[in-house]
Every structure is written in C-alpha cells, then in structure tokens.
C-alpha cells in the first residue's frame, strides 16, 4: 500500500538528495507515501524513562535516559583512549563507549544529570549491554534543537531507525511530508468505513505521526490495520476467484478401484481425524479447479508387533513371524479372516503392555489400542499416548481393554478323554507330584470342551471367593494354563503368587449359557520397555482390519496423502510426491511399496490387476534405472512417483499429472513447487495439478498465509506428542562455561548407558571463503575501530573443527564421526549405517540430519551456536532424539547474553515441544516476512501495522468484507481508489508469487 498515486512524489524533491539517498538505501523508503507509512515503533511520554533492561540485542534503538557518570580510560599502553558513559533509568544501566578523537564533544556534552535521546546499535561486551559511538540529542536548555519542543509534547514518536538516520531525524523528515497526508486516496469503501466506525485515511496518518493523546494512536492504528488487512484480503480473494477459473481435471473417487483395494488391505481402520481430513481432500479433488490445501501434522505408516508376538488362529496361537498371505486368523468379533498382506518393518523399540490380570502383549510405540476409561466411550490411542497418560489423578489405572469374543479352536489333535475328567485329574494332583499342564489338544479345542476342562479344575481344587472362585496353590505351569483357558472364554483370571512358586488363581467366568454375556475388561496396569526386536505388521481381509493377539484387539494408522494419491490414480491421473532429501524420498518409497504390496506392481508379473507402478526418482540413481523411471512417467505406466528435486528437471515429463504432494514443504522454494505444478497437462492441454503440501512444523509464511485464509488447511492433530519426552535446556556457554563442560559430561553419561548422541554445527568448516565471510560479518563497527566488537564477532562453529576438538578433549575415547552435505554419497551412507548399527557413539553433523534420520538409540543432542538456527529448524533437529524408549535430551548452546532476543527465542523452544505453538513463537519473533514476496526472513514486510498473531480477528473480518466486494465486483470497477492501492501493493513479481502459492 506504500505507493498510493497522490503520494508518489519522490522524497528527493522534498528532503534533498543526501537525506533521500540514506532513506532509500537503508530503510527502503523512496516516496512520500513510503515515509508516511513508516510508522512510529512506540511513543515516549514526557518524563518516561525507557526500561534499559528490555533493550533488544543487535537492533538500532532510541532510548531516553539520564547520564549517571562519565570517565575517560586509556588502553594499548596509554596510546589509545575511550570515553565510557553510564546511563540509568531506574530499571537498568547502559554503557556508552566512544573511541579516539570522537570522545571530545560527548565528553563536554554528557555530564552527570543530563537527559538526552541516544540512538545506536545494542551490542554486548564483557556481559554488559552497550552502545558504541551512538548519536545523541540533548533534552534540556543547553540544546537549541527542535527535539526539545518535541519532547515537551505529551507523546514523542520513536521511529524504526538505522545507524545512518536516527529517530529524531526521521521525525523531522516526516514533518516535511506530513501536509501531503491530506491528499491520500482512501482505499476503503465508504460503506465499510462507516460501518466499522473507522477514521478517514488522512486523519489516521496525522494521528499516527503526531498524536495528541493515546486515543488518537488507538484510532489511527485501528484504521491503518484495516487498510493493510483489507487490501491484502482483496488481493487474496481475487486470487481465490481466479483459481476457480483455472482449468483442472476433476479427480472424482471411483469405486472398486485401487483406493478401495488398498483400504481393504490395510491392517487397521482409519481414525476419525484421518477420515475427516480424507473427506476434505477428496471433496477438493473432485472440483474442476485446483486444490490448494495444507495438511498440518505428522503422518506415519504401518505399526508393528515383534515376530515372536502371538496371533490367534483357528488352531491356536502362532508367532507373528509365521504369518503369511493366506493364513487364517481370528478377528475380535470371533469371525475368521485371511491375512492378505505381510509388511516387515525392520527392528524397532518394543514395549510390553501389562494388564491387571498379569497378562501382557508386546508391540511398538506407534501401536493403536481400542481402550476405554471411566465415563468415556472407546477411544483409539497409541502405546506412547497410553504411556504418557497411564493413571488417573488418584493413581489408579486410567484405561482398560476388552477381551475378544470367545471362539472354537481346533489344533487337529485327538481328545480321547472326557474334557471334564482331564480337568478334575489335574485339579486333584497332590503336593509333591510333578506339575502337569493342560494338554494342547484340550487348550486348542472347541468352546464347550475348554469350558469343561475349567469346570473340572475348579470342582477339584477351587473354592468360592465372593463373586468369583479361587483355585489354591496351583503349580506355576498349571496356573498359567488355567488363566489362559479362562481368558479364552472371555473370563477374568488373576494370578496371586504364593509359596514355593505356586499361585492362587482368582477366576470369574461369563454366563455359561452365552459365554460372553459379561464384559470382563482388564486395566492397563503398566507399560514396560522390552528393547529392540524385529517387527512386522499384517493386513487382514475383514472390514474390522483387526485381529486378536494374546487376547487383545489392535488397530493401526496410515498416510492420508497416500490415499489421496491412489484416488487420483483411480481417476486416470498421476501423483507425484516431492521430498526434500534422498533419504526421505527412499524412506517414503519403501514405506509406500511395502504397504501397497502387489498393488504397487501394476503391469508386472504377480502384480494386482488394479495396481499401478510406484517409481522412485532421485539424482543419484543409475542411468538405466533413471531412464526406465522417466519412461514409466511419460507413458503413464507409473501412477505414483516419489522423488527429490530431480522431479523438477525439464526432461521429466508426465502423461497426466493430477496431484502434487510436497512433503516438509518449508524445505522447498516457491519456484521449485511451481516448476513441478507446471508439468500438469491432460489430453494434450495445459492443466494445473491439484496441490497438497504437508508439514509438521509450519514456518512463519505458512502460518501467515494460513491465518490470511489463502490456503485451505487440514490438521491431523495426532502429532508426535506421544514420543518419549525430550528435555530441552539452554546452555549459556559464555556466561557459564562450566555449563558447557557439564553438557559434554551428559553426552558421555548417555553413551555409557548404551545410547548415542548428535552434535550439530551451523557450518562444515572446509569453506575456502570462511575468513572472508567472517570479516564481512563483522560489519561497520569494526571500521569504527571498536576492539570490543572485534572480539564479539566470529564465524559460526564448524563440524570439522568441533569434531576434532571433541575427539581430543571432552569426548576423548568415544567413537566420534562427522556427517555433512559435501561428503560423497557412499561415505554419507556408510557413516549413517555405522551410526544406526551402534558402531559410532557421537555424530558431529550439519543440518543434513534434520529430516529422514531415524536412530531410536540416539538420546542426546547438543546444538552448537543454536541462536544461528531458526525456531522450526531447532524443532526439526530436536525431533531426531527421543524416538526410542529412553527419554531424549536436547542442549541448546549459545554465547548470546541473557537479555538478547536470540536467548529469548531459545528459551521459548526449550519450553515447548508443540510444533504449532513454536510456529507462532517464530512468527511473533520474526514477523511474517513479506507475505506477498519471496523473502521468508522477515527483513521487510509489506505489513507495517498489522501483526498476524495479534490481529486474527481483524484479518478474519477483512476477509469477509473483501470476499463480498470481489464477488460483487471482481474487476473493482466501482472502487478506483482500492484498485490503485491494489496495484501499488502487487507489482508483477508479487502477483506471480501469489499465483504460485
């Protein structure tokens, strides 16, 4: 909105060439309109002293304070001198420092007791805040400056300034252009302005720059926020309208196709949240304009059980490792179904759920359980969610599971004896006789036979015990068999240890007539860590997609995005998933092909009739494999492709690209996503593919666009909140060096406990231009000759340097290796393989480990120079630990002072593991970036008054108003002022950027 036509006068004409050049070069202010929209950051009230304790690090600030003392000190053996001035405001103290010949005038001016405005960049030396060579303006009778008059006003505007242009000089420049505010064209429709009781734009500009009261500031802010929100929302509303005009092929769901076949194979039922998100996506895909949806939340693939876990079959329990396609299993309702898919999942951390009757079942941390608690219906929770919320406030078990329905079994063995007599004989066994067991033929037997064995046992050795019965002093093997039989009948059996290894078995059976008339639920009493085991999951050809394992009902979870891709393939299109790294692309490809089984082998021998081909395309593939993959894409043979940036190359052509899925979307530039979307065409005509972007950690621009309503959003809130807890702490390396020494001790302790750790650095360390970059980074302060600033500046810590120092020092004797992006692919793979196999203790790496690395045994992470990373990056890095059974530890090492914004950001990261909360923190700290431009760094935002976090209500209301205006008048024919404001906001580059999304 900075170039409204009437305010387009160049500043050079009004302020002169030198001032205009400084404003243009350092604040990007070129016209009268630019300067009028450069609003005060805050206002100093008469008599108010700024809290020095709250000064932000590395920012140019203006402070109003009083001189406490001033003294000249010598250094360099008396050859140099500096003036140190101490300011105070009652809440804190701030040091000013002047060097060399520049000390004479401030030494004369800045006497104790003098009050002045000071402007400069906040830095730190010897753990104290300081301003080096600040500009200043005295605020008492000794100065004839106009600043005295300004300060005499009740409210004095303090502007965002720079080293070359202090706030009070900006105020004088604004005074020169303020009369032009009367000519400002008002972009808001008159009806909207009146309906919202907003002041006219010229009045708002006068009040924001020269307020007479705090009410003036409030009026001006309210109006100017609406300008920004409304004009931007009109741009987005027009874009949404244009998107509905773009040609896209509707991808309606087709029954009895690939998606239905895949769903029928799944070894689980989709959760309610997944079903809802899938409906939203499929509704969008069925329209004739492109879907533009953001899926927030992590998604996972099959969940597994150990190979030695037991699965109930019609002939009794068999190990999970013996399951094969065609094996018959028992489902929770008591029906039989066949296994139609087996999915090995490699080694995983395994947990044991121990129930209140002593029975137990093993599974991985992702496993989903159908559980109930007091006063609630049944819910589906992962093992890790159960671990995190296992007990009620009174300490009792919170969750219970229901037994499976009892079924007839038959192991095929003869049962020559009467089952009741078998039970009596075992129950009458006297002390001293060898412990006998119930023969397998009578365990894997029809219901009535198993019940007869139990009745014989209880008649011989049981006695009443309240509403139950108890079998006394049973030898351990017999006690286990009795409990097994009772549970197989949907009853309850609890073992109580007695003398000499014997047990009392407390038995409750359902109504004998119905065998299942009562529901004897068992509480989840404990969850114990078992260790790493080979695991797999199976799919069952039954609507329940569930089976019985040690009498427990289990379900699983899957990828929402994969189902969307298969739905598009059913409609005749192709789907492409773009992953940021080869590691992640390979992981997705392996997971997808394992889950799809023969459905991923369309056109191949043994492939399913309605299957398709799933291909992988990465930069490091061999020539022959790459050529085949490209051929499969252009002919349409491959319905699904998963790949890296290699998908974007010109030579990659699709037969009919219908859907683009972008994983970890913050790792890709807009241009890269757009390049892939640009490959869409159908029946020879250009068509825009549908777009689904996925992220677990939204970055500021994503959050901003989400709040602005530009992307339709779906949220899967079953986030990685269930992982093992990760403790995060900030390590102030400069203030407290012993904290850093303790950090390395903690890494050694984790390794001694059998775990592994990461050390992350911002730089590799073999860059030829590192010294040059360091020199450049030192900035103007060095040129001023400040020895303090020279000490403060240094290049970021590097992997190669840190690894060498650690191996020789605090981590000496441990197996330390390095991993970074410039290593040869084979070397990288070798290091990762050795680390995953436990052959290395500590991996010193760059952010190459940020995504796609999964080593559950790694429990410790030390991030060096953590302040050099963004919030979302720190969150992603931290997610590499705490993935197994043991809790994770993340130490954020920083040399920044406690009062700095960087430290505040690190403290915020340490305080929460919630990715959505962190994205908001990131947005508050960095601002939105240029919401309409390509910079995501927040350096220059087109939003000056509006903040996405604080003004969501204004944005939502503006969206409604804008949508109504654009719907009624898409070309804005009746709103010439609004059209002018819009063209000022959207130059060609930004217009294209909006179209890319």
PDB file of C-alpha atoms in Angstrom, residues 289-405:
ATOM      1  CA  UNK A 289     -10.297 -26.024 -10.192  1.00  0.00           C
ATOM      2  CA  UNK A 290      -7.033 -26.882  -8.475  1.00  0.00           C
ATOM      3  CA  UNK A 291      -6.977 -27.929  -4.828  1.00  0.00           C
ATOM      4  CA  UNK A 292      -4.614 -25.752  -2.779  1.00  0.00           C
ATOM      5  CA  UNK A 293      -4.522 -27.414   0.643  1.00  0.00           C
ATOM      6  CA  UNK A 294      -2.096 -27.534   3.553  1.00  0.00           C
ATOM      7  CA  UNK A 295      -2.019 -30.707   5.659  1.00  0.00           C
ATOM      8  CA  UNK A 296      -0.515 -29.946   9.053  1.00  0.00           C
ATOM      9  CA  UNK A 297       0.619 -32.762  11.296  1.00  0.00           C
ATOM     10  CA  UNK A 298       2.921 -35.746  11.057  1.00  0.00           C
ATOM     11  CA  UNK A 299       1.682 -38.860   9.332  1.00  0.00           C
ATOM     12  CA  UNK A 300       3.055 -42.382   9.706  1.00  0.00           C
ATOM     13  CA  UNK A 301       2.907 -45.806   8.102  1.00  0.00           C
ATOM     14  CA  UNK A 302       2.255 -49.313   9.416  1.00  0.00           C
ATOM     15  CA  UNK A 303       2.593 -50.126  13.138  1.00  0.00           C
ATOM     16  CA  UNK A 304       4.026 -53.432  14.154  1.00  0.00           C
ATOM     17  CA  UNK A 305       4.443 -56.308  16.609  1.00  0.00           C
ATOM     18  CA  UNK A 306       7.525 -58.454  17.319  1.00  0.00           C
ATOM     19  CA  UNK A 307       7.980 -61.605  15.265  1.00  0.00           C
ATOM     20  CA  UNK A 308       7.638 -63.645  18.485  1.00  0.00           C
ATOM     21  CA  UNK A 309       4.303 -61.998  19.421  1.00  0.00           C
ATOM     22  CA  UNK A 310       1.331 -64.387  19.241  1.00  0.00           C
ATOM     23  CA  UNK A 311      -1.572 -64.135  16.810  1.00  0.00           C
ATOM     24  CA  UNK A 312      -4.745 -66.182  17.357  1.00  0.00           C
ATOM     25  CA  UNK A 313      -5.566 -68.592  14.511  1.00  0.00           C
ATOM     26  CA  UNK A 314      -8.367 -71.210  14.364  1.00  0.00           C
ATOM     27  CA  UNK A 315      -5.870 -73.831  15.570  1.00  0.00           C
ATOM     28  CA  UNK A 316      -4.464 -71.702  18.419  1.00  0.00           C
ATOM     29  CA  UNK A 317      -1.796 -69.042  18.807  1.00  0.00           C
ATOM     30  CA  UNK A 318       1.027 -68.829  16.266  1.00  0.00           C
ATOM     31  CA  UNK A 319       4.010 -66.431  16.248  1.00  0.00           C
ATOM     32  CA  UNK A 320       3.680 -63.230  14.196  1.00  0.00           C
ATOM     33  CA  UNK A 321       6.808 -64.296  12.288  1.00  0.00           C
ATOM     34  CA  UNK A 322       4.935 -67.341  10.911  1.00  0.00           C
ATOM     35  CA  UNK A 323       2.145 -65.226   9.405  1.00  0.00           C
ATOM     36  CA  UNK A 324       1.917 -65.469   5.629  1.00  0.00           C
ATOM     37  CA  UNK A 325      -0.542 -64.343   2.977  1.00  0.00           C
ATOM     38  CA  UNK A 326      -3.467 -66.788   3.175  1.00  0.00           C
ATOM     39  CA  UNK A 327      -3.047 -67.615   6.907  1.00  0.00           C
ATOM     40  CA  UNK A 328      -6.426 -67.682   8.667  1.00  0.00           C
ATOM     41  CA  UNK A 329      -6.662 -65.574  11.837  1.00  0.00           C
ATOM     42  CA  UNK A 330      -9.363 -64.761  14.388  1.00  0.00           C
ATOM     43  CA  UNK A 331     -10.785 -61.213  14.399  1.00  0.00           C
ATOM     44  CA  UNK A 332     -12.122 -59.587  17.608  1.00  0.00           C
ATOM     45  CA  UNK A 333     -15.759 -60.366  16.759  1.00  0.00           C
ATOM     46  CA  UNK A 334     -14.913 -64.090  16.687  1.00  0.00           C
ATOM     47  CA  UNK A 335     -15.091 -64.434  12.906  1.00  0.00           C
ATOM     48  CA  UNK A 336     -12.275 -65.800  10.774  1.00  0.00           C
ATOM     49  CA  UNK A 337     -10.383 -63.841   8.111  1.00  0.00           C
ATOM     50  CA  UNK A 338      -7.285 -64.381   5.978  1.00  0.00           C
ATOM     51  CA  UNK A 339      -4.039 -62.437   6.086  1.00  0.00           C
ATOM     52  CA  UNK A 340      -3.737 -60.677   2.720  1.00  0.00           C
ATOM     53  CA  UNK A 341      -0.537 -58.717   3.341  1.00  0.00           C
ATOM     54  CA  UNK A 342       2.642 -59.059   5.424  1.00  0.00           C
ATOM     55  CA  UNK A 343       4.790 -55.942   5.957  1.00  0.00           C
ATOM     56  CA  UNK A 344       8.222 -56.407   7.594  1.00  0.00           C
ATOM     57  CA  UNK A 345       9.205 -53.197   9.420  1.00  0.00           C
ATOM     58  CA  UNK A 346      12.803 -53.984  10.397  1.00  0.00           C
ATOM     59  CA  UNK A 347      13.946 -53.568  14.002  1.00  0.00           C
ATOM     60  CA  UNK A 348      12.058 -51.247  16.341  1.00  0.00           C
ATOM     61  CA  UNK A 349      11.857 -50.439  20.031  1.00  0.00           C
ATOM     62  CA  UNK A 350       9.290 -52.765  21.627  1.00  0.00           C
ATOM     63  CA  UNK A 351       7.046 -52.211  24.653  1.00  0.00           C
ATOM     64  CA  UNK A 352       5.044 -54.631  26.826  1.00  0.00           C
ATOM     65  CA  UNK A 353       1.524 -53.714  27.981  1.00  0.00           C
ATOM     66  CA  UNK A 354       0.893 -55.448  31.311  1.00  0.00           C
ATOM     67  CA  UNK A 355      -2.764 -55.821  32.238  1.00  0.00           C
ATOM     68  CA  UNK A 356      -4.330 -56.016  35.662  1.00  0.00           C
ATOM     69  CA  UNK A 357      -4.679 -59.803  35.460  1.00  0.00           C
ATOM     70  CA  UNK A 358      -0.973 -60.256  34.728  1.00  0.00           C
ATOM     71  CA  UNK A 359      -1.386 -60.972  31.014  1.00  0.00           C
ATOM     72  CA  UNK A 360       0.762 -58.974  28.618  1.00  0.00           C
ATOM     73  CA  UNK A 361       1.269 -58.175  24.942  1.00  0.00           C
ATOM     74  CA  UNK A 362       4.237 -56.682  23.086  1.00  0.00           C
ATOM     75  CA  UNK A 363       4.145 -54.086  20.315  1.00  0.00           C
ATOM     76  CA  UNK A 364       5.910 -50.983  19.035  1.00  0.00           C
ATOM     77  CA  UNK A 365       5.329 -47.452  20.294  1.00  0.00           C
ATOM     78  CA  UNK A 366       3.084 -46.493  17.356  1.00  0.00           C
ATOM     79  CA  UNK A 367       0.557 -49.263  18.015  1.00  0.00           C
ATOM     80  CA  UNK A 368      -3.045 -48.135  18.370  1.00  0.00           C
ATOM     81  CA  UNK A 369      -5.258 -49.627  21.064  1.00  0.00           C
ATOM     82  CA  UNK A 370      -9.018 -49.583  21.480  1.00  0.00           C
ATOM     83  CA  UNK A 371      -9.348 -48.536  25.126  1.00  0.00           C
ATOM     84  CA  UNK A 372     -11.972 -47.047  27.443  1.00  0.00           C
ATOM     85  CA  UNK A 373     -11.837 -45.052  30.662  1.00  0.00           C
ATOM     86  CA  UNK A 374     -14.418 -44.130  33.288  1.00  0.00           C
ATOM     87  CA  UNK A 375     -17.221 -42.061  31.842  1.00  0.00           C
ATOM     88  CA  UNK A 376     -15.935 -42.154  28.239  1.00  0.00           C
ATOM     89  CA  UNK A 377     -16.630 -44.379  25.317  1.00  0.00           C
ATOM     90  CA  UNK A 378     -13.964 -46.295  23.471  1.00  0.00           C
ATOM     91  CA  UNK A 379     -11.007 -44.355  22.073  1.00  0.00           C
ATOM     92  CA  UNK A 380      -8.064 -45.256  19.848  1.00  0.00           C
ATOM     93  CA  UNK A 381      -4.685 -44.375  21.421  1.00  0.00           C
ATOM     94  CA  UNK A 382      -1.080 -45.206  20.591  1.00  0.00           C
ATOM     95  CA  UNK A 383       1.148 -47.077  23.021  1.00  0.00           C
ATOM     96  CA  UNK A 384       3.127 -43.893  23.571  1.00  0.00           C
ATOM     97  CA  UNK A 385      -0.055 -41.908  24.270  1.00  0.00           C
ATOM     98  CA  UNK A 386      -1.010 -44.530  26.857  1.00  0.00           C
ATOM     99  CA  UNK A 387       2.474 -44.276  28.378  1.00  0.00           C
ATOM    100  CA  UNK A 388       2.138 -40.513  28.703  1.00  0.00           C
ATOM    101  CA  UNK A 389      -1.295 -40.680  30.352  1.00  0.00           C
ATOM    102  CA  UNK A 390      -1.418 -44.041  32.146  1.00  0.00           C
ATOM    103  CA  UNK A 391      -3.002 -43.164  35.502  1.00  0.00           C
ATOM    104  CA  UNK A 392      -5.932 -41.301  36.986  1.00  0.00           C
ATOM    105  CA  UNK A 393      -5.292 -38.426  39.445  1.00  0.00           C
ATOM    106  CA  UNK A 394      -5.832 -40.869  42.325  1.00  0.00           C
ATOM    107  CA  UNK A 395      -3.031 -43.090  40.979  1.00  0.00           C
ATOM    108  CA  UNK A 396      -5.265 -45.888  39.696  1.00  0.00           C
ATOM    109  CA  UNK A 397      -5.140 -47.270  36.131  1.00  0.00           C
ATOM    110  CA  UNK A 398      -6.911 -44.944  33.703  1.00  0.00           C
ATOM    111  CA  UNK A 399      -7.508 -47.233  30.707  1.00  0.00           C
ATOM    112  CA  UNK A 400      -8.956 -50.699  30.154  1.00  0.00           C
ATOM    113  CA  UNK A 401      -9.220 -53.065  27.194  1.00  0.00           C
ATOM    114  CA  UNK A 402     -11.991 -55.512  26.366  1.00  0.00           C
ATOM    115  CA  UNK A 403     -11.320 -59.203  25.680  1.00  0.00           C
ATOM    116  CA  UNK A 404     -12.008 -60.720  22.298  1.00  0.00           C
ATOM    117  CA  UNK A 405     -15.158 -62.785  21.698  1.00  0.00           C
TER     118      UNK A 405
END
